[in-house]
Each structure stands twice: as C-alpha cells, then as structure tokens.
Amino acid sequence: MANTIVIGGTGGLGQVIAQRLADRGDDLVITSRDLARAEEAAGNVKGVARGLAVDLSEPAGIAEALAGVEDVDNLVIAGIEQAPNTLASFDVEAAVRVVTIKLVGYAEAVRVLRPRFRPGASVVLFGGVAKDKPYPGSTMVTVINQGVSGLAKTLAIEIAPHRVNAIHPAVVGDSPKWRDYENHPAVPRTPIGRLVTMDEVAGAVEFLLTNTGINGQDLVIDGGVQLT
C-alpha cells in the first residue's frame, strides 16, 4: 500500500488525481490552504484519505504543517494560483505570490518531505503549457512554469535516486474553470479536435509516478496543440 500526498488536491483536477490514486489502493493526504476545504475533499474520496492545511504561499510554515506526515511513496504538488499579469499593469504583490507558491513553496515541500521518502518514492510537479506558449497576461505564468521545469530537473539530481518529473497540461476542457466555456479558441488548433480531460491528466500523473525509467522530464498533455 502506497502513501501518497497531493498538495493542492481540493480543486477539480486535484480531486480527480486523488481519486485515481485512491482507486489503486493508495492512502492519501490531501492538502489545501484551508483545513475545512482539505477535510471536505478528503471526505469526498472513495478510499482512505485525510485532509491537511498547507499554505505554499507561506514557505516558512510548510515544515510545521507537514510535521504529522510520515512515510511517503508519492508526492504530487498541484497547488496553483491563477494570476494574470502584464508589464503594462504589473502587480508586484501578485507576481511575488505566484513565484513563491510554485517555486519556493514547491521546493520547500520536497525538502521537508524528502527524509520521509520510502525507497522508490517519486515526485510530480505541476507546470503548464504556458511555459512554451505565452499568451496575453501570461508574463508570470510563463516564467513560473518554465521554473517548474528547471526545478524538476535540478531536484532529480539533488534527491537522487528518487525521481522527479513535471507535468504541463494545456487547457483542461472539463475542469471547473473551462467546462462551461463554449467554443474555446484552442479547439480548432488542437489535432485531436478537443481539449484534454481531467482524467487524461490524472492518467499522465499516475504514469509519471509509476514508470521508474522516467526522471527529470517534462510531460506535456495538450492533445498536440503545440504542433500547430
């Protein structure tokens, strides 16, 4: 039985990932900044799960927040904050916050949990295709997702032999953010003729956790949109 932590597992995609891993028998810890939300998400999982409050935007508190977590087989860090930003109307506070969450917070969570990794433990970090496909307002989104790519590579060396990979989804069509959006402009440019799904992203996460030959890689889940 594997012990799995999903940091940022209370949103739509995080819940699908958590359920997929619970379905294979994992014991789960699901986190959110808000304890009540984390406990609600854990209660929605069919399987063994508990909620925990972890705030990636406050890295100094991550060690204390994770103090009760013991042996770890899988760590998925999916916590994000949507913060469109441009140089024309640059929000410094928002920029610092998203960098802190995705780069400092991700790194600190791995550092804190590493001594509790079991042999064969694996990490998956969440980036996004904006790292290679900037769009209006993606000034910081593109930067931090490129940073996630670099973080996965350096951590794969630093915490070897434990594996670290990054996953970069495109627009996820059935996610809470996009499921009611009609005629998304990415659809005509996507070779498969539709947006990717939460289940497909969750399957890719499971693949990265279980395939022991994949390490320090960026896995893009976009239906081929980057080819167009």
mmCIF file of C-alpha atoms in Angstrom:
data_model
loop_
_atom_site.group_PDB
_atom_site.id
_atom_site.type_symbol
_atom_site.label_atom_id
_atom_site.label_comp_id
_atom_site.label_asym_id
_atom_site.label_seq_id
_atom_site.Cartn_x
_atom_site.Cartn_y
_atom_site.Cartn_z
ATOM 1 C CA MET A 1 0.000 0.000 0.000
ATOM 2 C CA ALA A 2 1.414 3.382 -1.042
ATOM 3 C CA ASN A 3 1.258 6.585 0.949
ATOM 4 C CA THR A 4 0.511 9.498 -1.368
ATOM 5 C CA ILE A 5 0.354 13.228 -0.731
ATOM 6 C CA VAL A 6 -1.496 15.524 -3.123
ATOM 7 C CA ILE A 7 -0.654 19.125 -2.260
ATOM 8 C CA GLY A 8 -3.352 21.314 -3.758
ATOM 9 C CA GLY A 9 -5.725 18.385 -4.181
ATOM 10 C CA THR A 10 -9.025 20.130 -3.480
ATOM 11 C CA GLY A 11 -9.797 21.621 -6.913
ATOM 12 C CA GLY A 12 -11.471 19.713 -9.699
ATOM 13 C CA LEU A 13 -8.279 18.341 -11.191
ATOM 14 C CA GLY A 14 -6.706 17.660 -7.803
ATOM 15 C CA GLN A 15 -9.780 15.680 -6.775
ATOM 16 C CA VAL A 16 -9.676 13.559 -9.931
ATOM 17 C CA ILE A 17 -5.989 12.816 -9.358
ATOM 18 C CA ALA A 18 -6.627 11.941 -5.710
ATOM 19 C CA GLN A 19 -9.497 9.604 -6.601
ATOM 20 C CA ARG A 20 -7.493 7.864 -9.312
ATOM 21 C CA LEU A 21 -4.699 7.136 -6.834
ATOM 22 C CA ALA A 22 -7.175 6.061 -4.150
ATOM 23 C CA ASP A 23 -8.765 3.666 -6.652
ATOM 24 C CA ARG A 24 -5.482 1.780 -6.908
ATOM 25 C CA GLY A 25 -5.334 1.474 -3.097
ATOM 26 C CA ASP A 26 -3.175 4.427 -2.020
ATOM 27 C CA ASP A 27 -3.611 6.026 1.395
ATOM 28 C CA LEU A 28 -3.959 9.751 0.735
ATOM 29 C CA VAL A 29 -3.171 13.046 2.375
ATOM 30 C CA ILE A 30 -4.912 15.896 0.537
ATOM 31 C CA THR A 31 -3.966 19.472 1.300
ATOM 32 C CA SER A 32 -5.409 22.927 0.862
ATOM 33 C CA ARG A 33 -4.623 26.290 2.388
ATOM 34 C CA ASP A 34 -7.916 25.896 4.253
ATOM 35 C CA LEU A 35 -8.253 22.916 6.592
ATOM 36 C CA ALA A 36 -12.028 22.658 6.228
ATOM 37 C CA ARG A 37 -11.710 22.525 2.449
ATOM 38 C CA ALA A 38 -8.963 19.884 2.685
ATOM 39 C CA GLU A 39 -11.068 17.753 5.021
ATOM 40 C CA GLU A 40 -14.093 18.093 2.735
ATOM 41 C CA ALA A 41 -12.026 16.999 -0.265
ATOM 42 C CA ALA A 42 -10.660 14.025 1.681
ATOM 43 C CA GLY A 43 -14.204 13.081 2.676
ATOM 44 C CA ASN A 44 -15.239 13.072 -0.973
ATOM 45 C CA VAL A 45 -12.614 10.483 -1.874
ATOM 46 C CA LYS A 46 -13.791 6.885 -2.028
ATOM 47 C CA GLY A 47 -10.930 5.327 -0.094
ATOM 48 C CA VAL A 48 -8.595 6.193 2.749
ATOM 49 C CA ALA A 49 -7.845 9.931 2.833
ATOM 50 C CA ARG A 50 -7.323 12.723 5.309
ATOM 51 C CA GLY A 51 -7.112 16.475 4.911
ATOM 52 C CA LEU A 52 -4.305 18.758 5.983
ATOM 53 C CA ALA A 53 -3.767 22.525 5.802
ATOM 54 C CA VAL A 54 -0.616 23.543 3.902
ATOM 55 C CA ASP A 55 -0.064 27.036 2.515
ATOM 56 C CA LEU A 56 2.545 27.094 -0.251
ATOM 57 C CA SER A 57 2.492 30.888 -0.227
ATOM 58 C CA GLU A 58 3.965 30.795 3.306
ATOM 59 C CA PRO A 59 7.012 28.537 2.856
ATOM 60 C CA ALA A 60 8.329 29.143 6.368
ATOM 61 C CA GLY A 61 5.300 27.299 7.742
ATOM 62 C CA ILE A 62 5.424 24.253 5.469
ATOM 63 C CA ALA A 63 7.654 22.159 7.744
ATOM 64 C CA GLU A 64 5.308 22.584 10.686
ATOM 65 C CA ALA A 65 2.243 21.962 8.533
ATOM 66 C CA LEU A 66 3.680 18.655 7.278
ATOM 67 C CA ALA A 67 5.095 17.528 10.620
ATOM 68 C CA GLY A 68 2.441 14.846 11.035
ATOM 69 C CA VAL A 69 3.124 13.191 7.677
ATOM 70 C CA GLU A 70 5.205 10.038 7.956
ATOM 71 C CA ASP A 71 6.369 7.656 5.212
ATOM 72 C CA VAL A 72 5.860 8.959 1.658
ATOM 73 C CA ASP A 73 5.755 6.940 -1.574
ATOM 74 C CA ASN A 74 4.290 9.550 -3.917
ATOM 75 C CA LEU A 75 4.221 13.327 -3.796
ATOM 76 C CA VAL A 76 2.105 15.303 -6.263
ATOM 77 C CA ILE A 77 2.299 19.085 -5.982
ATOM 78 C CA ALA A 78 -0.528 20.666 -7.931
ATOM 79 C CA GLY A 79 -1.126 23.847 -5.953
ATOM 80 C CA ILE A 80 -1.528 26.915 -8.156
ATOM 81 C CA GLU A 81 -2.953 30.408 -8.070
ATOM 82 C CA GLN A 82 -4.354 31.973 -11.213
ATOM 83 C CA ALA A 83 -2.887 35.472 -11.504
ATOM 84 C CA PRO A 84 -2.873 37.056 -14.979
ATOM 85 C CA ASN A 85 -0.230 39.780 -15.075
ATOM 86 C CA THR A 86 1.320 42.014 -17.727
ATOM 87 C CA LEU A 87 4.142 44.520 -17.713
ATOM 88 C CA ALA A 88 1.666 47.201 -18.746
ATOM 89 C CA SER A 89 -0.225 46.789 -15.470
ATOM 90 C CA PHE A 90 2.264 44.867 -13.370
ATOM 91 C CA ASP A 91 1.025 43.716 -9.974
ATOM 92 C CA VAL A 92 4.217 43.186 -7.973
ATOM 93 C CA GLU A 93 2.455 41.633 -4.993
ATOM 94 C CA ALA A 94 0.650 39.084 -7.155
ATOM 95 C CA ALA A 95 3.863 38.307 -9.043
ATOM 96 C CA VAL A 96 5.796 37.624 -5.850
ATOM 97 C CA ARG A 97 2.982 35.454 -4.546
ATOM 98 C CA VAL A 98 2.782 33.155 -7.591
ATOM 99 C CA VAL A 99 6.570 32.794 -7.711
ATOM 100 C CA THR A 100 6.580 31.960 -4.013
ATOM 101 C CA ILE A 101 3.851 29.337 -4.383
ATOM 102 C CA LYS A 102 5.162 27.495 -7.422
ATOM 103 C CA LEU A 103 8.904 27.740 -6.976
ATOM 104 C CA VAL A 104 9.783 28.382 -3.336
ATOM 105 C CA GLY A 105 6.767 26.540 -1.935
ATOM 106 C CA TYR A 106 7.183 23.525 -4.218
ATOM 107 C CA ALA A 107 10.895 23.262 -3.411
ATOM 108 C CA GLU A 108 10.333 23.605 0.329
ATOM 109 C CA ALA A 109 7.649 20.911 0.344
ATOM 110 C CA VAL A 110 10.045 18.478 -1.345
ATOM 111 C CA ARG A 111 12.865 19.442 1.036
ATOM 112 C CA VAL A 112 10.684 18.911 4.099
ATOM 113 C CA LEU A 113 9.331 15.529 2.997
ATOM 114 C CA ARG A 114 12.473 14.062 1.478
ATOM 115 C CA PRO A 115 13.718 12.462 4.747
ATOM 116 C CA ARG A 116 10.409 10.589 4.899
ATOM 117 C CA PHE A 117 10.581 9.234 1.341
ATOM 118 C CA ARG A 118 10.489 5.473 1.109
ATOM 119 C CA PRO A 119 12.756 3.702 -1.403
ATOM 120 C CA GLY A 120 11.296 4.284 -4.842
ATOM 121 C CA ALA A 121 9.417 7.431 -3.852
ATOM 122 C CA SER A 122 8.542 9.708 -6.762
ATOM 123 C CA VAL A 123 7.536 13.359 -7.182
ATOM 124 C CA VAL A 124 5.366 15.048 -9.803
ATOM 125 C CA LEU A 125 5.304 18.855 -10.040
ATOM 126 C CA PHE A 126 2.626 20.775 -11.943
ATOM 127 C CA GLY A 127 3.573 23.344 -14.538
ATOM 128 C CA GLY A 128 1.616 24.219 -17.673
ATOM 129 C CA VAL A 129 1.990 24.642 -21.422
ATOM 130 C CA ALA A 130 2.216 28.411 -20.976
ATOM 131 C CA LYS A 131 5.907 27.766 -20.343
ATOM 132 C CA ASP A 132 6.293 27.413 -24.112
ATOM 133 C CA LYS A 133 3.103 29.126 -25.292
ATOM 134 C CA PRO A 134 2.900 32.645 -23.843
ATOM 135 C CA TYR A 135 -0.405 34.470 -24.160
ATOM 136 C CA PRO A 136 -1.614 37.957 -23.173
ATOM 137 C CA GLY A 137 -1.413 38.154 -19.392
ATOM 138 C CA SER A 138 0.938 35.174 -19.005
ATOM 139 C CA THR A 139 4.002 37.212 -18.035
ATOM 140 C CA MET A 140 4.432 35.455 -14.685
ATOM 141 C CA VAL A 141 2.560 32.256 -15.587
ATOM 142 C CA THR A 142 5.078 31.541 -18.348
ATOM 143 C CA VAL A 143 8.011 32.346 -16.068
ATOM 144 C CA ILE A 144 6.912 30.159 -13.164
ATOM 145 C CA ASN A 145 6.036 27.202 -15.373
ATOM 146 C CA GLN A 146 9.455 27.390 -17.005
ATOM 147 C CA GLY A 147 10.758 27.491 -13.447
ATOM 148 C CA VAL A 148 8.873 24.307 -12.568
ATOM 149 C CA SER A 149 10.619 22.600 -15.478
ATOM 150 C CA GLY A 150 14.003 23.700 -14.157
ATOM 151 C CA LEU A 151 13.076 22.763 -10.594
ATOM 152 C CA ALA A 152 12.136 19.223 -11.606
ATOM 153 C CA LYS A 153 15.472 18.749 -13.334
ATOM 154 C CA THR A 154 17.613 20.050 -10.506
ATOM 155 C CA LEU A 155 15.636 18.150 -7.861
ATOM 156 C CA ALA A 156 16.048 14.930 -9.848
ATOM 157 C CA ILE A 157 19.791 15.369 -9.312
ATOM 158 C CA GLU A 158 19.620 16.674 -5.750
ATOM 159 C CA ILE A 159 17.368 13.978 -4.309
ATOM 160 C CA ALA A 160 18.523 11.052 -6.460
ATOM 161 C CA PRO A 161 17.731 8.181 -6.608
ATOM 162 C CA HIS A 162 14.199 9.485 -6.052
ATOM 163 C CA ARG A 163 12.574 10.526 -9.317
ATOM 164 C CA VAL A 164 11.144 13.984 -10.032
ATOM 165 C CA ASN A 165 9.148 14.916 -13.130
ATOM 166 C CA ALA A 166 6.994 17.824 -14.250
ATOM 167 C CA ILE A 167 3.632 17.664 -15.991
ATOM 168 C CA HIS A 168 2.414 20.514 -18.186
ATOM 169 C CA PRO A 169 -1.293 20.390 -19.089
ATOM 170 C CA ALA A 170 -2.905 22.631 -21.677
ATOM 171 C CA VAL A 171 -6.450 23.933 -21.173
ATOM 172 C CA VAL A 172 -8.366 21.110 -19.440
ATOM 173 C CA GLY A 173 -11.779 21.175 -21.062
ATOM 174 C CA ASP A 174 -13.865 19.540 -18.330
ATOM 175 C CA SER A 175 -12.205 21.324 -15.409
ATOM 176 C CA PRO A 176 -14.378 23.659 -13.295
ATOM 177 C CA LYS A 177 -12.706 26.677 -14.895
ATOM 178 C CA TRP A 178 -13.389 25.667 -18.512
ATOM 179 C CA ARG A 179 -16.263 23.165 -18.656
ATOM 180 C CA ASP A 180 -18.903 25.847 -19.252
ATOM 181 C CA TYR A 181 -16.798 27.750 -21.788
ATOM 182 C CA GLU A 182 -18.197 27.239 -25.273
ATOM 183 C CA ASN A 183 -16.112 27.250 -28.444
ATOM 184 C CA HIS A 184 -12.712 27.571 -26.813
ATOM 185 C CA PRO A 185 -10.298 29.026 -29.402
ATOM 186 C CA ALA A 186 -7.769 26.260 -28.707
ATOM 187 C CA VAL A 187 -10.090 23.550 -30.030
ATOM 188 C CA PRO A 188 -9.676 24.306 -33.769
ATOM 189 C CA ARG A 189 -5.889 24.338 -33.303
ATOM 190 C CA THR A 190 -5.775 21.009 -31.453
ATOM 191 C CA PRO A 191 -5.128 17.987 -33.715
ATOM 192 C CA ILE A 192 -7.343 15.670 -31.638
ATOM 193 C CA GLY A 193 -10.242 18.078 -32.174
ATOM 194 C CA ARG A 194 -10.977 18.719 -28.500
ATOM 195 C CA LEU A 195 -9.407 19.854 -25.256
ATOM 196 C CA VAL A 196 -7.730 17.370 -22.923
ATOM 197 C CA THR A 197 -9.668 15.993 -19.949
ATOM 198 C CA MET A 198 -9.014 15.806 -16.223
ATOM 199 C CA ASP A 199 -8.947 12.006 -16.436
ATOM 200 C CA GLU A 200 -6.231 12.171 -19.113
ATOM 201 C CA VAL A 201 -4.128 14.468 -16.945
ATOM 202 C CA ALA A 202 -4.652 12.204 -13.928
ATOM 203 C CA GLY A 203 -3.578 9.208 -16.023
ATOM 204 C CA ALA A 204 -0.414 11.029 -17.015
ATOM 205 C CA VAL A 205 0.342 11.786 -13.362
ATOM 206 C CA GLU A 206 -0.047 8.106 -12.490
ATOM 207 C CA PHE A 207 2.254 7.188 -15.382
ATOM 208 C CA LEU A 208 4.973 9.523 -14.101
ATOM 209 C CA LEU A 209 4.639 8.141 -10.587
ATOM 210 C CA THR A 210 4.865 4.508 -11.646
ATOM 211 C CA ASN A 211 7.216 4.352 -14.647
ATOM 212 C CA THR A 212 10.591 4.017 -12.965
ATOM 213 C CA GLY A 213 12.542 4.921 -16.100
ATOM 214 C CA ILE A 214 11.145 8.458 -16.381
ATOM 215 C CA ASN A 215 13.144 11.056 -14.466
ATOM 216 C CA GLY A 216 13.784 14.791 -14.794
ATOM 217 C CA GLN A 217 11.353 15.077 -17.702
ATOM 218 C CA ASP A 218 8.640 17.474 -18.834
ATOM 219 C CA LEU A 219 5.459 15.692 -19.932
ATOM 220 C CA VAL A 220 3.139 17.903 -21.976
ATOM 221 C CA ILE A 221 -0.560 16.955 -22.062
ATOM 222 C CA ASP A 222 -2.060 19.153 -24.774
ATOM 223 C CA GLY A 223 -3.626 16.979 -27.471
ATOM 224 C CA GLY A 224 -0.921 18.164 -29.857
ATOM 225 C CA VAL A 225 -1.771 21.878 -29.807
ATOM 226 C CA GLN A 226 1.913 22.830 -29.696
ATOM 227 C CA LEU A 227 2.344 21.254 -33.118
ATOM 228 C CA THR A 228 0.119 23.874 -34.737
#
